[in-house]
Coordinates of C-alpha atoms and ligand atoms in Angstrom, one line a residue:
X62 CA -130.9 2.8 -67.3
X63 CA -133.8 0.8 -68.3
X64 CA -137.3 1.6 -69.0
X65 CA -139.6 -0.3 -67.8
X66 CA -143.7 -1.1 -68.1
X67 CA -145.9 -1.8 -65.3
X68 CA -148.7 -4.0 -66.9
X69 CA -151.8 -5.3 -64.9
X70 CA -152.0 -9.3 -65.6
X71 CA -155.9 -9.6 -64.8
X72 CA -159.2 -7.5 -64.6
X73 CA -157.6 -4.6 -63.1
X74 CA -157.1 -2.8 -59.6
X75 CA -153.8 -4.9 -59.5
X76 CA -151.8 -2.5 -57.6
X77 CA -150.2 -0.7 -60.0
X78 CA -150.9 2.7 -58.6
X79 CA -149.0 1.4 -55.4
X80 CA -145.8 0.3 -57.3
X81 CA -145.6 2.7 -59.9
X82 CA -145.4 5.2 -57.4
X83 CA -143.0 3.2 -54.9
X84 CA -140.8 2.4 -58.2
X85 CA -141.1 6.3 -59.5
X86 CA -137.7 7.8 -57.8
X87 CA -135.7 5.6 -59.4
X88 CA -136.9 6.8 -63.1
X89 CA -137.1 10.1 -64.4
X90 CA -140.5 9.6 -66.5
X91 CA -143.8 8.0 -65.8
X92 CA -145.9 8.2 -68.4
X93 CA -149.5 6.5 -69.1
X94 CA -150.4 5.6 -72.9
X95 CA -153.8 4.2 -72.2
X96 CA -157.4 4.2 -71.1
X97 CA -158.5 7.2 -69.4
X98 CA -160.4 8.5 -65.9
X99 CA -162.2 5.3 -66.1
X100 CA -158.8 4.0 -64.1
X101 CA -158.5 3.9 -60.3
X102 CA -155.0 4.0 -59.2
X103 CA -154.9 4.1 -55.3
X104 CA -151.3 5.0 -53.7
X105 CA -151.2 5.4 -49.5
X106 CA -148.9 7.8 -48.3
X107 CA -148.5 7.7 -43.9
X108 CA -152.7 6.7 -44.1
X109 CA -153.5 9.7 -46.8
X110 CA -155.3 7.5 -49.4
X111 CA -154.7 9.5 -52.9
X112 CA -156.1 8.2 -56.0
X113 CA -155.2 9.1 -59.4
X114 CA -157.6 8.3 -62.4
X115 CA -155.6 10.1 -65.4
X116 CA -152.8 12.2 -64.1
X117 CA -150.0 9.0 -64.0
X118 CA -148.8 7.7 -60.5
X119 CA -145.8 9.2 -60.5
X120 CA -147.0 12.8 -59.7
X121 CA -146.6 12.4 -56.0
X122 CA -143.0 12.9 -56.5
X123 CA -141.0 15.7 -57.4
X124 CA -139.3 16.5 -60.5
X125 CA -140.8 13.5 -62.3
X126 CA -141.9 14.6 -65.5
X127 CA -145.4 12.9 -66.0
X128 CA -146.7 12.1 -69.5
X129 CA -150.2 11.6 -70.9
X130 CA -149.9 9.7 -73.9
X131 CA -151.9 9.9 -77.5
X132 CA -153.8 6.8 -76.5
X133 CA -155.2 8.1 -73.3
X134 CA -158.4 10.0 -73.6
X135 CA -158.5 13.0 -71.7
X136 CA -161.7 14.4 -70.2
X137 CA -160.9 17.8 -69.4
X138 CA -162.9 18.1 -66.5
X139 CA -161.8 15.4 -64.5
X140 CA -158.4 16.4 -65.5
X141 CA -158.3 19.7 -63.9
X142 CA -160.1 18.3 -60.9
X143 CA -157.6 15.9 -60.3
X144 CA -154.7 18.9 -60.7
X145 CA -157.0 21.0 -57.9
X146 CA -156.8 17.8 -56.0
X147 CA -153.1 17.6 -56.0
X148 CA -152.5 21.3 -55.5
X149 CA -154.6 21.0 -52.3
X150 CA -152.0 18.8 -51.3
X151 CA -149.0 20.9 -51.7
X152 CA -148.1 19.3 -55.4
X153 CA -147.3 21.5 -58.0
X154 CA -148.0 20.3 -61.0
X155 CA -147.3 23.1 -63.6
X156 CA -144.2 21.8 -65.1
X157 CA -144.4 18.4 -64.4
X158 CA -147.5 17.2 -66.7
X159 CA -147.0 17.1 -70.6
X160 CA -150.5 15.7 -72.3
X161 CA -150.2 14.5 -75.8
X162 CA -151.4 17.0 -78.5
X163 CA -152.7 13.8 -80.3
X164 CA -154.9 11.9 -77.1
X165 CA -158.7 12.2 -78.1
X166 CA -160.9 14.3 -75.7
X167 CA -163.7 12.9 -73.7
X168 CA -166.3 16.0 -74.1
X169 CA -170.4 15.5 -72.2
X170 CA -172.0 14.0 -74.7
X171 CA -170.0 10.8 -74.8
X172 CA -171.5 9.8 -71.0
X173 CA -174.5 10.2 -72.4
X174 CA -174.3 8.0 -75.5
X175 CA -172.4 5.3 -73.1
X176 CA -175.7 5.4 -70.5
X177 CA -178.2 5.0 -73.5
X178 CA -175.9 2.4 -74.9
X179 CA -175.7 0.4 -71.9
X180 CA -179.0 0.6 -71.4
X181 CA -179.7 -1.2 -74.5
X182 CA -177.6 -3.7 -74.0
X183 CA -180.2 -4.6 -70.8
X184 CA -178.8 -7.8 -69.0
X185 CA -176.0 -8.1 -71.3
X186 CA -174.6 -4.5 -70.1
X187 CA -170.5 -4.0 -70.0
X188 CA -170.6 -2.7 -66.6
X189 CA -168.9 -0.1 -67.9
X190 CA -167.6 3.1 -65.7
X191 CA -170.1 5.6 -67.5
X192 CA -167.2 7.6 -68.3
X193 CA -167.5 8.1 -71.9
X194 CA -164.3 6.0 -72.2
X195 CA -166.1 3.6 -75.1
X196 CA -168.0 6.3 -77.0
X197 CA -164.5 8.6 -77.1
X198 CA -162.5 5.6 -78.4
X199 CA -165.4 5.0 -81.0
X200 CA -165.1 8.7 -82.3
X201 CA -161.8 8.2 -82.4
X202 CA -162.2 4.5 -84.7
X203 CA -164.2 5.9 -86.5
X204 CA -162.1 8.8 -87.8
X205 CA -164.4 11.7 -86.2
X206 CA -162.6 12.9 -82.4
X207 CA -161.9 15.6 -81.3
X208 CA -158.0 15.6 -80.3
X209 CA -156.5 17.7 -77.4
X210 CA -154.6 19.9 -80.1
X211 CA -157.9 20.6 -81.7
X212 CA -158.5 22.6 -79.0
X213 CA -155.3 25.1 -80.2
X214 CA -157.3 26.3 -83.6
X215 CA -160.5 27.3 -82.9
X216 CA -162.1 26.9 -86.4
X217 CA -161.0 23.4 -86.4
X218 CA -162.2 22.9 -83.1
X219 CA -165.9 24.3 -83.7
X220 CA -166.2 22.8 -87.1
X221 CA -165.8 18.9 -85.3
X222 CA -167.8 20.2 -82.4
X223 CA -170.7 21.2 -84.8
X224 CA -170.6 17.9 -86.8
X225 CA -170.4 15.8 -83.3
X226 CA -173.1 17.3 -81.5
X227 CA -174.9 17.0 -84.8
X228 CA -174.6 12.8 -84.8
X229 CA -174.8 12.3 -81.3
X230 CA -178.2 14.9 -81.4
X231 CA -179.8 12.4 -83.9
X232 CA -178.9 9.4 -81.2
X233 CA -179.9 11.3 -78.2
X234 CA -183.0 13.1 -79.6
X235 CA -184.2 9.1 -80.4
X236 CA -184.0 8.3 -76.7
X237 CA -185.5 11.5 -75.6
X238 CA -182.7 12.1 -73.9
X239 CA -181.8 15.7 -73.6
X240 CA -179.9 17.0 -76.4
X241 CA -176.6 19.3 -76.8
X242 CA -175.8 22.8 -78.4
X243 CA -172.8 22.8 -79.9
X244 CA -172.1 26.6 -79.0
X245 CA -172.0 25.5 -74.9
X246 CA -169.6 22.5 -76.1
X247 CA -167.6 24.8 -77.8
X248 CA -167.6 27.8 -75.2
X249 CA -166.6 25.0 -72.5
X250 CA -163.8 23.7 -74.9
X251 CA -162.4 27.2 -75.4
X252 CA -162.5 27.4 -71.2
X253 CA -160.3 23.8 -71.5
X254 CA -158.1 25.7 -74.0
X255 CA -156.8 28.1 -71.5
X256 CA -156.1 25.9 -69.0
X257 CA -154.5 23.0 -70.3
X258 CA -153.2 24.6 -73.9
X259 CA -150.0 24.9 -71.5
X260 CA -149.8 21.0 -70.6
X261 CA -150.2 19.7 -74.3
X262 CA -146.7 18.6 -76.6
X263 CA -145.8 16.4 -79.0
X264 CA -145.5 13.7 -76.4
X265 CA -143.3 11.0 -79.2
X266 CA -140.9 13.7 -79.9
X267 CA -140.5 14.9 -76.5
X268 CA -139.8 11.2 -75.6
X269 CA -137.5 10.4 -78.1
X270 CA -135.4 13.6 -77.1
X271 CA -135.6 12.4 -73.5
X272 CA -134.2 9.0 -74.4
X273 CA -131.3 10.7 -76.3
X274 CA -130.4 12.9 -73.2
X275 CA -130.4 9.2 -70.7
X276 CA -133.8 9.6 -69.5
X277 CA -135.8 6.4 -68.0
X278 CA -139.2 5.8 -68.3
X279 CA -141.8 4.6 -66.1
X280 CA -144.3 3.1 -68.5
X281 CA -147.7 2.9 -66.1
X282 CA -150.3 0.8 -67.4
X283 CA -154.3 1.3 -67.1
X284 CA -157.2 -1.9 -66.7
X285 CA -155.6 -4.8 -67.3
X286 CA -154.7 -7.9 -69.7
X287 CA -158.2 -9.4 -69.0
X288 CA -159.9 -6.4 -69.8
X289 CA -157.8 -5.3 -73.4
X290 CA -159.8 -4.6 -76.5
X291 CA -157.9 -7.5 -78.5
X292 CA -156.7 -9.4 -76.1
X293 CA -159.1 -9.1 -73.2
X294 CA -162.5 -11.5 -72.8
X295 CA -164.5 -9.2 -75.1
X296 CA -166.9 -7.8 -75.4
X297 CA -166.1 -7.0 -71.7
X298 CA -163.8 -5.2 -71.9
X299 CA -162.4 -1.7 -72.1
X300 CA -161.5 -0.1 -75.3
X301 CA -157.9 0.5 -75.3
X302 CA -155.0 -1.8 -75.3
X303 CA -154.0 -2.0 -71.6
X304 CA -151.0 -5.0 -72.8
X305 CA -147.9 -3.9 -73.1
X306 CA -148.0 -3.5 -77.0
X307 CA -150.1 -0.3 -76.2
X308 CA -147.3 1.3 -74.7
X309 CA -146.0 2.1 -78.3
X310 CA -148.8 3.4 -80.8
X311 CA -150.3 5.2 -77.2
X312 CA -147.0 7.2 -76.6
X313 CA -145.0 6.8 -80.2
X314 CA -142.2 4.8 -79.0
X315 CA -140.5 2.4 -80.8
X316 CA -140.6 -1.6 -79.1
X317 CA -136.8 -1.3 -78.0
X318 CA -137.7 1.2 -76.0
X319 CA -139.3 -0.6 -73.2
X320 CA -136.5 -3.0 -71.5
X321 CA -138.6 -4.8 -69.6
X322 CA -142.5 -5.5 -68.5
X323 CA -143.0 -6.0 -65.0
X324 CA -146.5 -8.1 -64.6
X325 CA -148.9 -6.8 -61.1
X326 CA -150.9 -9.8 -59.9
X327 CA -153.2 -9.9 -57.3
X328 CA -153.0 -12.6 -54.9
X329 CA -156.4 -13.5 -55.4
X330 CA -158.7 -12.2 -58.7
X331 CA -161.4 -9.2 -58.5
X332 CA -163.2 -8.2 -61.3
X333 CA -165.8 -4.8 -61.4
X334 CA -168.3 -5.5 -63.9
X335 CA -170.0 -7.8 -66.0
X336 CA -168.2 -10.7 -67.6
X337 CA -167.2 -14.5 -67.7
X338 CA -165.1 -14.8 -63.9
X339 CA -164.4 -18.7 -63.8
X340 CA -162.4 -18.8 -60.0
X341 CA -165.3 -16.6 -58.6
X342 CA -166.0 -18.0 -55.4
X343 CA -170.0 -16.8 -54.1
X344 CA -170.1 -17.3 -50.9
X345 CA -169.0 -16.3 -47.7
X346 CA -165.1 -16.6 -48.8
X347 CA -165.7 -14.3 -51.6
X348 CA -166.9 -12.0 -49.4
X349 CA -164.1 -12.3 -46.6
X350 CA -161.7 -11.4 -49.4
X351 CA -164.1 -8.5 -50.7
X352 CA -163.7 -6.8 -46.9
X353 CA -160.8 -7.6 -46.0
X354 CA -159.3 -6.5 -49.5
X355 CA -161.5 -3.3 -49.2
X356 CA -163.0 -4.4 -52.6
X357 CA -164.7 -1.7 -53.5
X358 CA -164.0 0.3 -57.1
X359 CA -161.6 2.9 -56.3
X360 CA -163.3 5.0 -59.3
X361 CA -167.1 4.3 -58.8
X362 CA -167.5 2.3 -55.8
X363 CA -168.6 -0.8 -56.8
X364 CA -168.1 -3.7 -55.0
X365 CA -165.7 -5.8 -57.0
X366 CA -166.3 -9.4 -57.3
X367 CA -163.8 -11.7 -56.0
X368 CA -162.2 -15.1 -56.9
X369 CA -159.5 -17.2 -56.4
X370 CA -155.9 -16.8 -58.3
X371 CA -156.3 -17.9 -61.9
X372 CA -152.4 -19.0 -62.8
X373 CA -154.3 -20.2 -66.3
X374 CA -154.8 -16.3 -67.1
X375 CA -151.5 -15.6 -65.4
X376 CA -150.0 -17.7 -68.0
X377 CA -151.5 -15.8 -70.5
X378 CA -151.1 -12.5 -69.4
X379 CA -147.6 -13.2 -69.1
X380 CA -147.2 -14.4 -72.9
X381 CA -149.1 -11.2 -74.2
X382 CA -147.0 -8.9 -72.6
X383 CA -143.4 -10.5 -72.4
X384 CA -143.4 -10.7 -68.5
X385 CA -140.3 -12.7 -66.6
X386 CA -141.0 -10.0 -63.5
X387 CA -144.1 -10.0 -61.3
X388 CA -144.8 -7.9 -58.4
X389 CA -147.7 -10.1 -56.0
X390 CA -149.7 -8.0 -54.1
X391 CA -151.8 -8.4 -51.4
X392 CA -151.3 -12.0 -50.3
X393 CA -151.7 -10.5 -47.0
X394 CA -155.4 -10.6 -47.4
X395 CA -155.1 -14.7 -47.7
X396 CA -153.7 -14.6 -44.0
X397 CA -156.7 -15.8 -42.4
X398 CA -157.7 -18.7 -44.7
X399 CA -157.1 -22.2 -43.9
X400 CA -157.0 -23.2 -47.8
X401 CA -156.2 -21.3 -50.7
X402 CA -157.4 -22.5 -54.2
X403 CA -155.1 -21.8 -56.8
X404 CA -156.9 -21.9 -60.1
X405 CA -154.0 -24.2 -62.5
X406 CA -156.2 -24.5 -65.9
X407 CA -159.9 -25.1 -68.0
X408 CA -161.6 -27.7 -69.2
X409 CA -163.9 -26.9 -71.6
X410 CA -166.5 -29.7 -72.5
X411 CA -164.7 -32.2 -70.8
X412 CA -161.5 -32.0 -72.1
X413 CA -158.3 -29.3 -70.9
X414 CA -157.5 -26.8 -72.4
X415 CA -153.8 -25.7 -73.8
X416 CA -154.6 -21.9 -74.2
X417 CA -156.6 -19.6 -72.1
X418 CA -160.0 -19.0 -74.6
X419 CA -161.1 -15.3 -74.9
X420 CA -164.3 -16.0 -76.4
X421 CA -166.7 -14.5 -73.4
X422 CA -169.1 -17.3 -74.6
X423 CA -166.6 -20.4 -74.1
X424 CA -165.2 -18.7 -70.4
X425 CA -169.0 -18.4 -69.4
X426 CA -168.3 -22.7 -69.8
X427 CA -165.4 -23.6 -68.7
X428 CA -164.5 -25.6 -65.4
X429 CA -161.4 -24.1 -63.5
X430 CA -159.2 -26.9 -62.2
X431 CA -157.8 -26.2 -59.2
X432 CA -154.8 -27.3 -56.4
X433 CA -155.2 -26.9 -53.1
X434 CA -153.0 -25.6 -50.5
X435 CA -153.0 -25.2 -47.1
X436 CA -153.0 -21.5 -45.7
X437 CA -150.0 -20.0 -43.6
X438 CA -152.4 -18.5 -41.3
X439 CA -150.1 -16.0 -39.4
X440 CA -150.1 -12.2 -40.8
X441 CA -147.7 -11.0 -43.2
X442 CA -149.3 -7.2 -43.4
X443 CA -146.8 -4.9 -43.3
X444 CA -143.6 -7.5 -43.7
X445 CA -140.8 -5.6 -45.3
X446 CA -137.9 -8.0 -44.4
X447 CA -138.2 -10.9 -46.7
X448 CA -136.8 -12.9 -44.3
X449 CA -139.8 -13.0 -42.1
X450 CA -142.3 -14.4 -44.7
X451 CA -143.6 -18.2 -43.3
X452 CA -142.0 -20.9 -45.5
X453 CA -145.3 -22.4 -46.5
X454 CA -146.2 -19.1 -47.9
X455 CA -142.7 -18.6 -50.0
X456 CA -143.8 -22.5 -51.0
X457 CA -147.0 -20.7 -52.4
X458 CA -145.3 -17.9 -54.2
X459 CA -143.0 -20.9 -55.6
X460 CA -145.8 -23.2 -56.9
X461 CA -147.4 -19.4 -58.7
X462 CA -143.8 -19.0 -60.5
X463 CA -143.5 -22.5 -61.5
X464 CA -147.1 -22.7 -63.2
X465 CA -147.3 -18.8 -64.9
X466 CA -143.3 -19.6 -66.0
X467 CA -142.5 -15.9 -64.5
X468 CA -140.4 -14.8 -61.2
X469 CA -141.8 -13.3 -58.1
X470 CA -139.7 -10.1 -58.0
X471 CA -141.6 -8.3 -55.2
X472 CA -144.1 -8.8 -52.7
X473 CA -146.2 -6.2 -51.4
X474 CA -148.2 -6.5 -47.9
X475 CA -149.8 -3.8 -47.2
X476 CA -151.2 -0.1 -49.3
X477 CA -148.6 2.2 -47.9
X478 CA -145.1 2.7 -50.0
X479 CA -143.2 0.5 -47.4
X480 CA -145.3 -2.1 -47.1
X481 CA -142.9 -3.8 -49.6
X482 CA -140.5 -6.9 -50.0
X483 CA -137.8 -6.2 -52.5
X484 CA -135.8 -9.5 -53.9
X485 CA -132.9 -7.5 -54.6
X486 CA -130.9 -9.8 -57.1
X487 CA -134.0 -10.4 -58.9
X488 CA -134.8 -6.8 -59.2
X489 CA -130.9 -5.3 -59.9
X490 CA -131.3 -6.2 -63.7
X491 CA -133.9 -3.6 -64.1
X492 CA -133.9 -0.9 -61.2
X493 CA -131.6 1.0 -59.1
X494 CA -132.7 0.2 -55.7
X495 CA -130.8 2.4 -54.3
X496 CA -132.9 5.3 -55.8
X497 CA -136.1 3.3 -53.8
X498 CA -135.4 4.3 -50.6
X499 CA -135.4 8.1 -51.3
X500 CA -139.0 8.4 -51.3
X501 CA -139.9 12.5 -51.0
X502 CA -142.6 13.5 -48.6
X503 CA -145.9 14.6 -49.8
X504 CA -146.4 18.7 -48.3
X505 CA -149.8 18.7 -47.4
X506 CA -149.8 15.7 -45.7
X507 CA -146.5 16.7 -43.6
X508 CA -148.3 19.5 -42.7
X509 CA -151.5 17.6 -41.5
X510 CA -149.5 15.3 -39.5
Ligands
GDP653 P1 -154.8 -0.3 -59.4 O1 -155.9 0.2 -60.2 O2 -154.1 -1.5 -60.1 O3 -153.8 0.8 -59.1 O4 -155.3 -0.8 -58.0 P2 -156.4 -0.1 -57.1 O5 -155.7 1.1 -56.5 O6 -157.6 0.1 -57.8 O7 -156.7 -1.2 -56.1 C1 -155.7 -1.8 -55.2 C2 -156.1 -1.6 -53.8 O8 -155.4 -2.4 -52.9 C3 -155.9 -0.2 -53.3 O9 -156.9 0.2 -52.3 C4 -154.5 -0.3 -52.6 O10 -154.3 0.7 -51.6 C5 -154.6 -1.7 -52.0 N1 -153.3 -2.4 -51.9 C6 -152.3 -2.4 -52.8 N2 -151.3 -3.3 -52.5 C7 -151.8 -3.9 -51.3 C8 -151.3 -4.9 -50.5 O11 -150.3 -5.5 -50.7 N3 -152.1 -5.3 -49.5 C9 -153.3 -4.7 -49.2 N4 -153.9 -5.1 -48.1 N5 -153.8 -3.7 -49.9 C10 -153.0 -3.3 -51.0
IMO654 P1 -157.6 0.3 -63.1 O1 -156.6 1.1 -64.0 C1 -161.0 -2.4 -62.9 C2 -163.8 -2.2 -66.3 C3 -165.3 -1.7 -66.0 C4 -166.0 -2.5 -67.0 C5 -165.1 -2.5 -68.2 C6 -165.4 -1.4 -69.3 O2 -158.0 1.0 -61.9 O3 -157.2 -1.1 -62.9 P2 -165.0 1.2 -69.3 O4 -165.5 2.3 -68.5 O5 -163.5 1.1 -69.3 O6 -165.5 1.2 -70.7 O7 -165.5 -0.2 -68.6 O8 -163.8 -2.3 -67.7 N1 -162.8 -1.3 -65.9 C7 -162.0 -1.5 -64.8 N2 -162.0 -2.4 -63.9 N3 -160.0 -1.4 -62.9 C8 -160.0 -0.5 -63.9 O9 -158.9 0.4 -64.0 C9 -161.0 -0.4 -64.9 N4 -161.3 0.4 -65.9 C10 -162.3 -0.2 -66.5 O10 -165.7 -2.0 -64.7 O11 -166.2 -3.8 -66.6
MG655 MG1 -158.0 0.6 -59.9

């Protein structure tokens, strides 16, 4: 059985929360070895809209073992909110959530360096999600985190508390912003320690015994490609590796491990943020895709900015990660249009370019080149039979595989799980479909319908 990685190819808010938990039954893992609750991963479930920001997407399912990876960073908090959130709906997560002993903790103080820090950076701000994802993946650079197994020896724990809370103090205390003790850090740590001591293993050991016993293993990707630390248009960015090379030093498995990465691309391109956007459309048709995509951050709200399909960062996102397989996802909202702009390349002081730039500074520049197509104006919300997908629109899904040089292997149309088109050769290589179709109902929304 093959393991697989879900990768987002642009700025994010792909889909992936949708099909990693319509792909879930048929693997026995799904495990997330980056970014943190700065994600937003929205699955629909017969109109119940659930959306997970650390626990992976796979937890709506039973029996799946879900897996927090070293390269996550885990904020406590949010963590046990998001367990309460799931117990309220019947999902019992005790034995189905391992969290690396290694990921780096997210404690207060880091929201507050982030808010001073963006601050600063006045007109030039990230846009980041304020949740202390940057200033946790900094302590952990710079040699001086706090790791989730910290938490297990308390001297340990209180010594790094005591020499955090000391630097950030001298930061904060600059600012006049108010400062931390490093006794309430500590007490509130030691509060963490008895509640998720029981979720936290040595996450590369467990997998590789897992492997050896024919396990497969949903690998679910955070952000995306556009927004990696190396890879992404930095400095906007986040501050992991969301490409697929992330899935190894954030879960400590070996590259043969994953079998194959299967790209998300949205049909159009949003972005939440700052940053160089060159298909942005402003305008009313940027805003017809913003409400009819409900384009709104699913972690803080914020409207997301909206463009046409960039095929040129496609391209791209498909040579960092090793994608053949994409899953396109919502196309439906293009129903309506009566052209769609498909964004083919760059030129970049009036000549083309041959490789997408990820200077932030030569983006802000460049001049999308586009091809026009005509829309299929009639509705394909909710198709599930391949078969009833307009020509022209298969003719637009064609002209996508032919410029990012990767196949369409799914097409979804809609938020809920079945809102799906499978292309079943295409997918055989990889997944047993047959395992799709058993998709477990979720208790406490039984019980409200
Ligand atoms: P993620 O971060 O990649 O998991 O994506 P988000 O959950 O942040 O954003 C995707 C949004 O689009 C969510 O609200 C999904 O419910 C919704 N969605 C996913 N697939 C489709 C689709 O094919 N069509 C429509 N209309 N909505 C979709
Ligand atoms: P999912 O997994 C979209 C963006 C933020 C900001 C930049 C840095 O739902 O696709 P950070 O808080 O990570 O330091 O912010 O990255 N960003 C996302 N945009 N989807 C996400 O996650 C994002 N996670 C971070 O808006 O521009
Ligand atoms: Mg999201």
């Amino acid at each position: 059985m093959s393991n697989i990685a879900v990768v987002g190819m642009q700025w994010g808010d792909e889909g992936k929360g949708k099909v990693t938990d319509l792909l879930t039954p048929a693997f026995d893992i799904v495990a997330r070895y980056q970014g943190g609750n700065n994600a937003g991963h929205t699955v629909f479930v017969k109109g119940k809209k659930i959306v997970l920001h650390l626990i992976p997407s796979g937890i709506l399912h039973e029996n799946k073992l879900c897996i927090i990876g070293n390269g996550v960073v885990v904020n406590p908090r949010a963590f046990l909110e998001e367990v309460e959130q799931l117990e309220r709906l019947g999902i019992k997560v005790d034995n189905n959530i391992v969290i690396s002993k290694n990921a780096q903790l997210i404690l207060p103080y880091h929201s507050s360096i982030e808010e001073i820090t963006e601050k600063i950076r006045g007109d030039k701000k990230i846009g980041t999600t304020c949740k202390g994802i940057g200033p946790s993946y900094v302590d952990k650079t710079a040699r001086q985190g706090i790791k989730t197994g910290d938490l297990l020896n308390e001297d340990v724990l209180r010594s790094k508390v005591e020499q955090n809370v000391k630097l950030k103090n001298i930061i904060l205390a600059h600012f006049q912003s108010p400062l931390f003790e490093a006794e309430e850090i500590i007490k509130e740590c030691l509060y963490y320690r008895d509640r998720i001591g029981k979720y936290l293993q040595d996450v590369s050991c467990l997998l590789e015994k897992k492997i050896g016993e024919g396990k497969s293993i949903l690998f679910e990707g955070a952000q995306g490609t556009l927004l990696d630390i190396d890879h992404g248009t930095y400095p906007y960015v986040t501050s992991s590796n969301s490409t697929s090379g992330g899935v190894c030093t954030g879960l400590g498995v070996s590259p043969d491990k994953i079998d194959h990465v299967i790209g998300i691309a949205k049909a159009y391109t949003t972005r939440v943020g700052s940053g160089p956007f060159p298909t942005e459309i402003s305008g009313s048709a940027g805003k017809h895709l913003q409400k009819k995509g409900d384009e709104f951050g699913a972690t803080t709200g914020r409207p997301r900015r909206c463009g046409w399909i960039d095929t040129f960062a496609l391209k791209y996102a498909a040579r960092i990660n090793g994608i053949k397989k994409v899953v396109l996802t919502k196309p439906d909202v293009l129903d309506e249009l009566e052209e769609i702009k498909i964004g083919i390349g760059y030129s970049y002081k009036d000549s083309s370019l041959d490789c997408f730039p990820t200077e932030s500074w030569v983006l802000e520049d460049v001049k999308p080149e586009y091809k026009t197509i005509k829309g299929w104006k009639k509705s394909i919300h909710r198709i599930k039979d391949g078969r009833s997908l307009p020509e022209s629109f298969l003719d637009y899904v064609k002209i996508i595989e032919d410029l990012i040089q990767a196949e369409v292997v799914m097409i979804s149309t809609g938020a809920e799980r079945e809102d799906t088109v499978f292309f079943k050769d295409k997918m055989n290589e990889f997944i047993d479909l047959n395992k799709i179709t058993d998709r477990p109902d979720i208790p406490g929304i039984n019980n409200a319908s």
